Tab-separated table of C-alpha atoms in Angstrom:
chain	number	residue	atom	x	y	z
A	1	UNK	CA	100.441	168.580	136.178
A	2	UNK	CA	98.556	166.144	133.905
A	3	UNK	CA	100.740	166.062	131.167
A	4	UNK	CA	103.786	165.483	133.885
A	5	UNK	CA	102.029	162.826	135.269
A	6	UNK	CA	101.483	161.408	131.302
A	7	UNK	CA	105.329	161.878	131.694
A	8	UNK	CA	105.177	163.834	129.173
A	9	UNK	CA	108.883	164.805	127.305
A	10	UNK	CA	107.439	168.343	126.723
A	11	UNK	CA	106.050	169.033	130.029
A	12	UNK	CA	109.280	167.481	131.887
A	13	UNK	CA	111.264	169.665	129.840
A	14	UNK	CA	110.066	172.713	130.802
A	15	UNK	CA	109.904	171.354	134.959
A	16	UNK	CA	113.851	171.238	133.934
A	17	UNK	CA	114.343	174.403	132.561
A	18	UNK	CA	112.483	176.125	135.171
A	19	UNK	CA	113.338	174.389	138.213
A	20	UNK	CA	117.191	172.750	137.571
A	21	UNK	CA	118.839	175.718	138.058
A	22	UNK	CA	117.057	176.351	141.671
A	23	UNK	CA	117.466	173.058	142.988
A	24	UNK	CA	121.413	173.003	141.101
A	25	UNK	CA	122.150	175.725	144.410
A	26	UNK	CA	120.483	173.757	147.173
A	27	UNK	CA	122.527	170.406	145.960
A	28	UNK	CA	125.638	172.183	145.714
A	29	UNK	CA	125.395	173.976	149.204
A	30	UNK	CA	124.958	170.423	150.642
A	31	UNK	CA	127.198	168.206	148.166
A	32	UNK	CA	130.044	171.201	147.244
A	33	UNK	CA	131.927	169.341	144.862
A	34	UNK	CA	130.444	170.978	141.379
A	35	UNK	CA	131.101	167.191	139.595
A	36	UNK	CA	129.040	165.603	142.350
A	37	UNK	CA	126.297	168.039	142.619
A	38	UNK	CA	125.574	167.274	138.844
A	39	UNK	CA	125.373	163.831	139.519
A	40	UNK	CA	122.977	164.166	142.198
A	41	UNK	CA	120.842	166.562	139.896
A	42	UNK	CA	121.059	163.865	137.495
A	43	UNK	CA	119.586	161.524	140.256
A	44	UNK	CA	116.819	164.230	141.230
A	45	UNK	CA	115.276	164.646	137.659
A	46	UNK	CA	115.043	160.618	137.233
A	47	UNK	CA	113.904	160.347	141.141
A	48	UNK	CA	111.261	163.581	139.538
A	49	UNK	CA	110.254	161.175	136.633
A	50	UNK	CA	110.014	158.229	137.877
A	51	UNK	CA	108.013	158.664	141.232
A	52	UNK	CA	105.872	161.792	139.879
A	53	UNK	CA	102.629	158.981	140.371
A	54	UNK	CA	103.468	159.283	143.989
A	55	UNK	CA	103.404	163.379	144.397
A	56	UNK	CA	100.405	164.748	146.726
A	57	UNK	CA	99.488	167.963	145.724
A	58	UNK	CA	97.710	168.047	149.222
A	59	UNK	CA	101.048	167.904	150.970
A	60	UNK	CA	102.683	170.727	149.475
A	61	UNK	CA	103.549	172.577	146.029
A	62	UNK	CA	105.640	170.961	143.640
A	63	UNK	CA	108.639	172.730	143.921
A	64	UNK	CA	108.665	171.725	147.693
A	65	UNK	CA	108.227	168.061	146.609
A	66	UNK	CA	110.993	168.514	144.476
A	67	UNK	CA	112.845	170.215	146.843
A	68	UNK	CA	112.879	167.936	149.131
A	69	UNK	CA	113.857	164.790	146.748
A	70	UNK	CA	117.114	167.176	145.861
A	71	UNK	CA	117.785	167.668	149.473
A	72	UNK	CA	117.691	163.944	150.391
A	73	UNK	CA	119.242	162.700	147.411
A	74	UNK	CA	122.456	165.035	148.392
A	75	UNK	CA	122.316	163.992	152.023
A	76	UNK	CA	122.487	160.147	150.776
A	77	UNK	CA	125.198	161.597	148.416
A	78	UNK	CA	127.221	162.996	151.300
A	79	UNK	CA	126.430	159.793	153.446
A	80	UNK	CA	127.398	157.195	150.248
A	81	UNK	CA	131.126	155.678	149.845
A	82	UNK	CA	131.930	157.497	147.068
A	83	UNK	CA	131.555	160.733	148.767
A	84	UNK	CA	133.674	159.430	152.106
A	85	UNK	CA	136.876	159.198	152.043
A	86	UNK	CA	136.634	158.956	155.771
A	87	UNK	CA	134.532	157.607	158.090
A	88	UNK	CA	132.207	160.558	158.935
A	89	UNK	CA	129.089	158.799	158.114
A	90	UNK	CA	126.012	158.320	160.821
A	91	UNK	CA	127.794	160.031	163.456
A	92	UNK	CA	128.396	163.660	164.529
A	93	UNK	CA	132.252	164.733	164.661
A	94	UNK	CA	133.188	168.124	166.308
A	95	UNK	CA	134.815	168.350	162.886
A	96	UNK	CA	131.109	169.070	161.814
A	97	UNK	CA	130.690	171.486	164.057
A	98	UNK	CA	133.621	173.563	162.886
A	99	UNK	CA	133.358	172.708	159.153
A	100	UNK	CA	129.601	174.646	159.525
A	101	UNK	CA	130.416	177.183	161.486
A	102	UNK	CA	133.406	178.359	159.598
A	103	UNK	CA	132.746	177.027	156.127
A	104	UNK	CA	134.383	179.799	153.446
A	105	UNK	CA	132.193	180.524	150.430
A	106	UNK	CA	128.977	178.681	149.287
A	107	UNK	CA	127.205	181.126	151.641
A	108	UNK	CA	125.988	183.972	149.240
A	109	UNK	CA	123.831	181.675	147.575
A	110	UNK	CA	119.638	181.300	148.020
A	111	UNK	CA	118.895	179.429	150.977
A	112	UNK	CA	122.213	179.970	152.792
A	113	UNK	CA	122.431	183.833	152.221
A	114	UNK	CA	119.236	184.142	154.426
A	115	UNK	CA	120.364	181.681	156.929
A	116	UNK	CA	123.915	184.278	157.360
A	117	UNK	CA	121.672	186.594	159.035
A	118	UNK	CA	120.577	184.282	161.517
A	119	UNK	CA	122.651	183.794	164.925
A	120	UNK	CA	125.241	181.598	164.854
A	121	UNK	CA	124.200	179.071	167.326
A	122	UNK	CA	120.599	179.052	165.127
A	123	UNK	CA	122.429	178.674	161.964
A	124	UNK	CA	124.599	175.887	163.121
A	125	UNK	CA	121.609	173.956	164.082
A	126	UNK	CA	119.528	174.453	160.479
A	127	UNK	CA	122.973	173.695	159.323
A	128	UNK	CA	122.782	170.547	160.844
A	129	UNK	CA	119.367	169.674	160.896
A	130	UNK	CA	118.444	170.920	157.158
A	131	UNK	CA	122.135	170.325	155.023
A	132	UNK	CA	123.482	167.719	156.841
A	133	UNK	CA	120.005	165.504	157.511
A	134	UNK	CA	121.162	164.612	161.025
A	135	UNK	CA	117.803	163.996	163.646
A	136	UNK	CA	117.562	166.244	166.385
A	137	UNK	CA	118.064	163.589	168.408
A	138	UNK	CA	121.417	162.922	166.798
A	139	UNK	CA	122.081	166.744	167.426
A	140	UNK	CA	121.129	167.073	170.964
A	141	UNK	CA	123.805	163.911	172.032
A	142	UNK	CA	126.680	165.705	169.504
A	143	UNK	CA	125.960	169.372	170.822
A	144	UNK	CA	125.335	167.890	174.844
A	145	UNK	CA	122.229	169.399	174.984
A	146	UNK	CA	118.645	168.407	176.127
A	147	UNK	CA	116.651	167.057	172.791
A	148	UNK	CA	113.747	169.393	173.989
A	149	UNK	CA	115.819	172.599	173.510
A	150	UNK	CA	116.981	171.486	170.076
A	151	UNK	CA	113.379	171.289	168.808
A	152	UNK	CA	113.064	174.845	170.459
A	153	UNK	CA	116.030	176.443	168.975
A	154	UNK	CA	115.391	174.470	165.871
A	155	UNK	CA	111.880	175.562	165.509
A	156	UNK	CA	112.712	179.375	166.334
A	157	UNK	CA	115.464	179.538	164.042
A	158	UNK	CA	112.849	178.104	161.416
A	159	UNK	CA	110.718	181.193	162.302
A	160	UNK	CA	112.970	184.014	162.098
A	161	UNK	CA	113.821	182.399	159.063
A	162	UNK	CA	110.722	182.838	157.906
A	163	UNK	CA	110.289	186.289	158.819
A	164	UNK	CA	113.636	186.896	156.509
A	165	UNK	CA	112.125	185.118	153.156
A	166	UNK	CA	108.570	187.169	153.285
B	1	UNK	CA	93.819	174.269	168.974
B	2	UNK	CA	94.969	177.567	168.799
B	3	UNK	CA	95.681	178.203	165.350
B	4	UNK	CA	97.423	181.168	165.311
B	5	UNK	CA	99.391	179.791	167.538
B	6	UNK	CA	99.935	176.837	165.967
B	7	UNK	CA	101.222	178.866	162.925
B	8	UNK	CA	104.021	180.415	164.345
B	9	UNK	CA	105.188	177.913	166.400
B	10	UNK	CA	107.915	177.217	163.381
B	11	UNK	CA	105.666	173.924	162.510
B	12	UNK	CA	104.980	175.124	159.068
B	13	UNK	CA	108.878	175.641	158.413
B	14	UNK	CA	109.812	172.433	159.769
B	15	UNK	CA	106.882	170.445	157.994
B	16	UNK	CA	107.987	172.434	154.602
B	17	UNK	CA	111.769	171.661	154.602
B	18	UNK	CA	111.059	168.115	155.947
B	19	UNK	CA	112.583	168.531	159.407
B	20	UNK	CA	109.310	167.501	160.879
B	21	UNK	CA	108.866	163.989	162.666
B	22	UNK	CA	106.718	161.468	160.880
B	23	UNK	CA	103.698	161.994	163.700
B	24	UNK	CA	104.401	165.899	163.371
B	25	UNK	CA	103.725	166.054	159.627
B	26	UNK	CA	100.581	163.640	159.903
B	27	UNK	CA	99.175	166.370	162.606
B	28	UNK	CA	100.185	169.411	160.189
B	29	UNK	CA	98.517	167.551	157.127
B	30	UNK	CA	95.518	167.016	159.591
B	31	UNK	CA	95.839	170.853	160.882
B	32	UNK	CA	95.636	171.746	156.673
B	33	UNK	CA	92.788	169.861	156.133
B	34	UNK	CA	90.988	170.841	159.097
B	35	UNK	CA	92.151	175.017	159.466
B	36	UNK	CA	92.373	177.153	156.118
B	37	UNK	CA	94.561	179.531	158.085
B	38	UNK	CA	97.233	176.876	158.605
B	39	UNK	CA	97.081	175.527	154.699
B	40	UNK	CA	97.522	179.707	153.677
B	41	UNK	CA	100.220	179.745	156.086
B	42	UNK	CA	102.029	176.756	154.568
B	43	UNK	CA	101.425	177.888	151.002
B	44	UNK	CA	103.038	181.477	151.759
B	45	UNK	CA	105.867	179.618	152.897
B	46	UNK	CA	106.652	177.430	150.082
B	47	UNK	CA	106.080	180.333	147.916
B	48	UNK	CA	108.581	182.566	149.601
B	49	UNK	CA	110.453	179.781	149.399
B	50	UNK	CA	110.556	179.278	145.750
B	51	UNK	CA	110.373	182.417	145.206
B	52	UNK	CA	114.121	182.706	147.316
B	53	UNK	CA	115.546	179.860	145.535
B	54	UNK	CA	114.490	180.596	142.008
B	55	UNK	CA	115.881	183.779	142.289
B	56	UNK	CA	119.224	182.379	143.939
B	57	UNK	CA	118.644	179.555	141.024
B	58	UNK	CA	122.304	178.544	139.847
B	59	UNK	CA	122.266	176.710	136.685
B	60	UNK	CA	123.457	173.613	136.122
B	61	UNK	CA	125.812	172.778	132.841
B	62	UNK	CA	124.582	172.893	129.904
B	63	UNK	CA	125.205	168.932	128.979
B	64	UNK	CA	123.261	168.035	131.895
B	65	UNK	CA	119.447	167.744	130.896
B	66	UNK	CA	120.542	165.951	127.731
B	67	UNK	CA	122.284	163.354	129.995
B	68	UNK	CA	119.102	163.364	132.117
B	69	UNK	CA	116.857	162.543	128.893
B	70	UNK	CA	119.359	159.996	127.723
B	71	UNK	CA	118.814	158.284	130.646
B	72	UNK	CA	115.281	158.354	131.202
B	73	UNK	CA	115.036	156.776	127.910
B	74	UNK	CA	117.257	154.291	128.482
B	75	UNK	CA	114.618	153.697	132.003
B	76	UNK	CA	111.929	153.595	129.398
B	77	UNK	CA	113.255	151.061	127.001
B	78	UNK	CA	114.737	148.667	130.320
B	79	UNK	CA	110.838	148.877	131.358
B	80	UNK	CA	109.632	147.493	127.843
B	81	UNK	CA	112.015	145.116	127.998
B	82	UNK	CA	111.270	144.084	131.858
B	83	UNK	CA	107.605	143.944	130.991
B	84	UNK	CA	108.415	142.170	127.614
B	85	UNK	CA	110.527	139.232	128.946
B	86	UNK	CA	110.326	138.464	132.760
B	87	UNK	CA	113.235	136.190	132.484
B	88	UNK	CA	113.794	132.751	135.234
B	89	UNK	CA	116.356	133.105	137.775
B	90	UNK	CA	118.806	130.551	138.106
B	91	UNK	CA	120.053	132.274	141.015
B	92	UNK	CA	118.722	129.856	143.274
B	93	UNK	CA	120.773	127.172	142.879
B	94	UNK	CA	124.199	129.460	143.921
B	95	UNK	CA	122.469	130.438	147.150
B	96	UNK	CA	121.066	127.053	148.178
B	97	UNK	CA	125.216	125.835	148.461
B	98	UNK	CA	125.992	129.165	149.662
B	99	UNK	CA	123.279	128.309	152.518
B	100	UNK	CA	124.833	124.831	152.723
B	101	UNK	CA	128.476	126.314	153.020
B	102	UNK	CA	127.570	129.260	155.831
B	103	UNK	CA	125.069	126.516	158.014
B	104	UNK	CA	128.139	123.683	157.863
B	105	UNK	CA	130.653	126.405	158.712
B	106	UNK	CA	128.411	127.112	161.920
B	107	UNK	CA	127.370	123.650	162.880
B	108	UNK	CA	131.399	123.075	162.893
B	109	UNK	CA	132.090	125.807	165.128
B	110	UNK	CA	129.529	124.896	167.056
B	111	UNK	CA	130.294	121.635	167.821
B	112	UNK	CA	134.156	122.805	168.626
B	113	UNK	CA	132.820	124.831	171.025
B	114	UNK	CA	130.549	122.784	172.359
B	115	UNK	CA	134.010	120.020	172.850
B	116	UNK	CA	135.795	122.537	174.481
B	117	UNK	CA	132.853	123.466	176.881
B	118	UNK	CA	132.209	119.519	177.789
B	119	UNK	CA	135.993	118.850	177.854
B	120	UNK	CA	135.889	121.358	180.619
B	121	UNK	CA	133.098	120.795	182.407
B	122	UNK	CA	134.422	116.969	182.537
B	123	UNK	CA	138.057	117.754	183.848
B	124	UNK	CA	136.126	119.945	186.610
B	125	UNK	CA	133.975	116.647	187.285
B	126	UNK	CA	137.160	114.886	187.703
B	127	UNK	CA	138.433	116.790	190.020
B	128	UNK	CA	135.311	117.129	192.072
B	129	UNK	CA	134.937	113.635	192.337
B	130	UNK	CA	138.552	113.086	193.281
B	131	UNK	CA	138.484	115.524	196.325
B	132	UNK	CA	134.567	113.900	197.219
B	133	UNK	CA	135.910	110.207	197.291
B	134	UNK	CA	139.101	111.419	199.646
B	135	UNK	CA	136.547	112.714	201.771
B	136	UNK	CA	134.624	110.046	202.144
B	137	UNK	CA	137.510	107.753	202.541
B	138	UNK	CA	138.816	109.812	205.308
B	139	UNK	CA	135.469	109.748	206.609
B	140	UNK	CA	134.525	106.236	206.284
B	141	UNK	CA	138.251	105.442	208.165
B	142	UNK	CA	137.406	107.675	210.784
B	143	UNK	CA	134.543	106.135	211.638
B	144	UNK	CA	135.650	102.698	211.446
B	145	UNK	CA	137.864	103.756	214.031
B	146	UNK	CA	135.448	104.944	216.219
B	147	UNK	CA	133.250	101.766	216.171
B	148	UNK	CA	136.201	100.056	216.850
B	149	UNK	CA	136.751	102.695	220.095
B	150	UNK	CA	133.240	102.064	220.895
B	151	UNK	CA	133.470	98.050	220.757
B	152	UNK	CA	136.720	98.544	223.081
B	153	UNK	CA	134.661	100.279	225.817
B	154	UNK	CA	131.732	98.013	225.570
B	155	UNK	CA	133.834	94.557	226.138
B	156	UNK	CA	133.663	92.709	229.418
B	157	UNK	CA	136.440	93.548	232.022
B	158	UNK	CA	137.073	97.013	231.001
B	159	UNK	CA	136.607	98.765	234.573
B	160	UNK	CA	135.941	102.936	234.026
B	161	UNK	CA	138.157	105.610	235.781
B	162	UNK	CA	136.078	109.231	235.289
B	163	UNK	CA	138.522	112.126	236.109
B	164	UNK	CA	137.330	115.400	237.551
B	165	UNK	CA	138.895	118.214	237.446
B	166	UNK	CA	140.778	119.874	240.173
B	167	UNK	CA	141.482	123.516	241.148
B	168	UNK	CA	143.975	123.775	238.165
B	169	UNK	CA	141.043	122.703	235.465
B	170	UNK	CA	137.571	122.843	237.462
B	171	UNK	CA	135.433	121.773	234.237
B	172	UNK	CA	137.800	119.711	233.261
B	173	UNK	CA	137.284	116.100	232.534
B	174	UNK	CA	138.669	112.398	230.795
B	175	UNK	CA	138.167	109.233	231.098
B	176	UNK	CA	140.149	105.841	231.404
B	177	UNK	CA	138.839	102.915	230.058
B	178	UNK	CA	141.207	100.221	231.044
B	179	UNK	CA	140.998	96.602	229.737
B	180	UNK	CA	142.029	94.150	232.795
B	181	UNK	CA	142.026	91.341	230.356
B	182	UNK	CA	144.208	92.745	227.958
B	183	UNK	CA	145.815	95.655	230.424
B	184	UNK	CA	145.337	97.856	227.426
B	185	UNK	CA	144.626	101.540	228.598
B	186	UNK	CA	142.313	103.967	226.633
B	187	UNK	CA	142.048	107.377	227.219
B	188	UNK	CA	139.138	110.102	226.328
B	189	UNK	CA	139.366	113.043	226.673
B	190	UNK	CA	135.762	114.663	227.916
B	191	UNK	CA	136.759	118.216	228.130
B	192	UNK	CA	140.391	119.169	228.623
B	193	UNK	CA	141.621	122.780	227.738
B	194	UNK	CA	144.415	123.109	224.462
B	195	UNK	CA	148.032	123.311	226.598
B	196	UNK	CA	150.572	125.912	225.374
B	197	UNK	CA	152.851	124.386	222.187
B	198	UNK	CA	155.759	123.888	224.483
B	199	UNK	CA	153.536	121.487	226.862
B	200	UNK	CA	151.973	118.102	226.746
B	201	UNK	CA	149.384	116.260	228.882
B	202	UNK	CA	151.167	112.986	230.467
B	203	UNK	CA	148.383	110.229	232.341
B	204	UNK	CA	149.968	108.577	235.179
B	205	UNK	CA	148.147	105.629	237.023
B	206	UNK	CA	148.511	105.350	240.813
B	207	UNK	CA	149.704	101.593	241.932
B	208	UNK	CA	149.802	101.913	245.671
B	209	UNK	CA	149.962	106.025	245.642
B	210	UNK	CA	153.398	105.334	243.502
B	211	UNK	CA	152.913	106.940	239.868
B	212	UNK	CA	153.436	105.201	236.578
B	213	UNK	CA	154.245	106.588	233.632
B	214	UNK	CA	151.281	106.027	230.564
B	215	UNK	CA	152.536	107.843	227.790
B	216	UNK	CA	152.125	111.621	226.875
B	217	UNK	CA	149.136	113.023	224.354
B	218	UNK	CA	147.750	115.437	222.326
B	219	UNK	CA	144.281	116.906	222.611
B	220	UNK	CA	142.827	116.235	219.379
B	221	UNK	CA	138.427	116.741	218.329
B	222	UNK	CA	138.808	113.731	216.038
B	223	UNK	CA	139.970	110.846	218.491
B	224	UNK	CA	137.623	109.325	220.437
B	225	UNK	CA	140.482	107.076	222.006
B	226	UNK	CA	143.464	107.605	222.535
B	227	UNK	CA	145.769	104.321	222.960
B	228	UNK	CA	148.390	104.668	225.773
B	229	UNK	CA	150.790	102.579	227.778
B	230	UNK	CA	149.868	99.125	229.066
B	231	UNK	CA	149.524	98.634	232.693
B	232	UNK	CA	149.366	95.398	234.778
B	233	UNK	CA	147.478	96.997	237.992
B	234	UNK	CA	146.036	100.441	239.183
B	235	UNK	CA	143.831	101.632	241.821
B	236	UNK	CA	143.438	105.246	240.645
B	237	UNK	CA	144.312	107.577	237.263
B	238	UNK	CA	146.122	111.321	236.805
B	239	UNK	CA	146.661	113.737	234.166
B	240	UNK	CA	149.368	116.624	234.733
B	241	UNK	CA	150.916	119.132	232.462
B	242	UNK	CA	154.202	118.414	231.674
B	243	UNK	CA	157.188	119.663	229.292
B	244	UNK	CA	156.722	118.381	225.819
B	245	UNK	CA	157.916	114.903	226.035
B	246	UNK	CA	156.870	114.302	229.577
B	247	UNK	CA	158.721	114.051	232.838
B	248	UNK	CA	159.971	110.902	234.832
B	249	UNK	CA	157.952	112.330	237.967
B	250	UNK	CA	154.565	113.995	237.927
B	251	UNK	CA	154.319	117.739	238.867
B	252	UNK	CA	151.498	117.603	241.260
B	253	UNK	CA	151.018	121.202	241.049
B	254	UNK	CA	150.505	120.802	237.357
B	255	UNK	CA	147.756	118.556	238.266
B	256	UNK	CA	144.908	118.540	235.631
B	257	UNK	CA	142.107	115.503	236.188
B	258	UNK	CA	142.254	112.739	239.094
B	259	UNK	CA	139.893	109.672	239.530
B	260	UNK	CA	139.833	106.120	240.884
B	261	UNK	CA	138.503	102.964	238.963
């Protein structure tokens, strides 16, 4: 951790070869295209370097830090122009809805294989919530439902899901 | 707090993937700090979840972390050279007439629209002050009249016929002013009811119980005279009903008001 803080070439190199290939499947279950989810990788291991000053071993292990810097930086990626060719940007479409309920492939991977075994309705919502980066509250006006049961199915879909990965 | 609870309420999940609300992850970093059993719980989490996604771990290709050091070397020379030579900006000057060009643009539109709002509001003050001055002209000619009415009953030699009513019109009532200097003949009308639209009021004065034609007339709120026909004598005044137009001969059972001078 020191010597990544030193930015040090030797211990950033090994961060990268233990950790690109993990975070490589969460980008490309949220970005898909395989050009674009290198891109954002790209983005991640620069975002890594430059703000590893800022990362609070307090808060969490570094793989979640990291984690979490891949996850938003494919969100944004999804969100930016060069990802839209249409305008499905801040808002919730039923397309959404459909697209994540019925999305082929992608779905054996990490992450997304435990979330199959979850119900539907659950998985749709971590689908949202988690890959797509919408706020509960944005879910709760899409889906019609009360923002109070979205943080209730949200949070027991986050459970079972735990109860898969240990 | 109950911790265990607390645990496996799906917080730890949520706080790990970064679902959690900013006020939710400051009370989960408090609950860590505060119960072991919620920092173990955390820590299995983001193990298991590591441990899930390094063995799901799909490698990116093989160009890629050369690309990555390229660039971060290219970050570390732009951040000797940014620390080297903090360099002026003449950008400035470009905004300053940008500023200029934007804050003229608005001032224009908003004087138009400003214009357009007082042309407005001045037409509608036209007009206003158009229909007020007809108003008071009507006004100020309707009362001249009246004073004049008023002088007319006031002058010496006008003699006063008040007519009551009679069965046909018990509340009825009008009075004759009649001038002996000038034998001009007034009427006012006290209280007579609206006739039918095919009818007219006609006044008839009495010379030696022999009738005399005075004119027809309307009942109208804004007359306080009414001017009718001269007459050189009369002892006493009558008001029938008549066809519109009047009638040669009075219908005394159309009789409305009667009175002597």
């Amino acid at each position: 951790m020191a010597l990544l803080r030193q930015k040090d070439n030797g211990a950033f190199s090994y961060l990268y070869d233990h950790y690109a290939g993990a975070l490589h499947g969460v980008v490309k279950q949220i970005v898909t295209d395989s050009e674009l989810a290198n891109d954002v990788v790209q983005e991640v291991f620069i975002n890594i370097w430059k703000k590893i000053d800022s990362y609070d071993e307090s808060k969490g292990r570094l793989f979640t830090w990291m984690l979490n810097i891949a996850r938003n930086a494919s969100i944004d990626k999804t969100r930016s122009k060069s990802f839209q060719q249409s305008a499905r940007q801040q808002t919730l479409s039923d397309n959404d809805m459909l697209t994540y309920t019925v999305r082929p492939g992608m779905d054996d991977y990490g992450l997304k294989k435990v979330l199959f075994k979850l119900k539907d309705e659950q998985r749709m919502l971590i689908e949202l919530s988690y890959y797509q980066g919408f706020t509960h509250d944005q879910i709760a006006k899409a889906l019609n439902i009360p923002l109070g049961t979205v943080k209730t199915r949200i949070r027991s879909a986050l459970i079972q899901l735990r109860t898969l990965l240990t | 707090m109950n911790v265990k609870e607390y645990i496996s309420s799906g917080v730890v999940e949520s706080y790990v993937l970064g679902l959690a609300t900013d006020a939710e992850q400051q009370e989960f970093e408090a609950a860590c700090r505060q119960y072991p059993e919620v920092l173990q719980a955390r820590l299995r989490f983001e193990q298991a979840l590591e441990t899930q996604l390094l063995q799901n771990a799909d490698a990116p290709p093989a160009g890629l972390k050369k690309k990555i050091d390229d660039s971060i070397k290219n970050f570390e020379a732009a951040d000797i050279q940014t620390f080297s030579k903090p360099h002026a900006t003449p950008v400035r000057r470009m905004g300053f007439w940008k500023i200029v060009a934007a804050a003229s643009v608005a001032a224009l539109i908003g004087v138009l629209i400003w214009s357009v709002t007082l042309n407005n509001t001045n037409q509608q003050l036209r007009d206003e002050n158009l229909a007020l001055q007809k108003d008071v002209n009507q006004s100020a000619a309707q009362l001249a009249e009246m004073k004049e009415d008023a002088q007319r009953m006031q002058r010496p030699g006008v003699k006063l016929a008040a007519m009551q009513g009679t069965t046909n019109a018990p509340g009825a009532l009008a009075t004759v002013y009649w001038d002996t200097t000038s034998t001009d003949v007034y009427m006012m009308i006290n209280n007579l009811p609206q006739p039918a639209s095919d009818k007219q009021y006609q006044l008839w004065a009495l010379i030696n119980n022999q009738p005399v034609d005075l004119g027809v007339f309307e009942v109208k709120q804004q007359q306080l005279l009414v001017k009718m026909k001269n007459v050189q004598n009369a002892q006493a005044f009558a008001v029938t009903l008549e066809r519109k137009g009047g009638s040669p001969v009075p219908t005394m059972s159309a009789l409305y008001v009667v009175g002597k001078l």
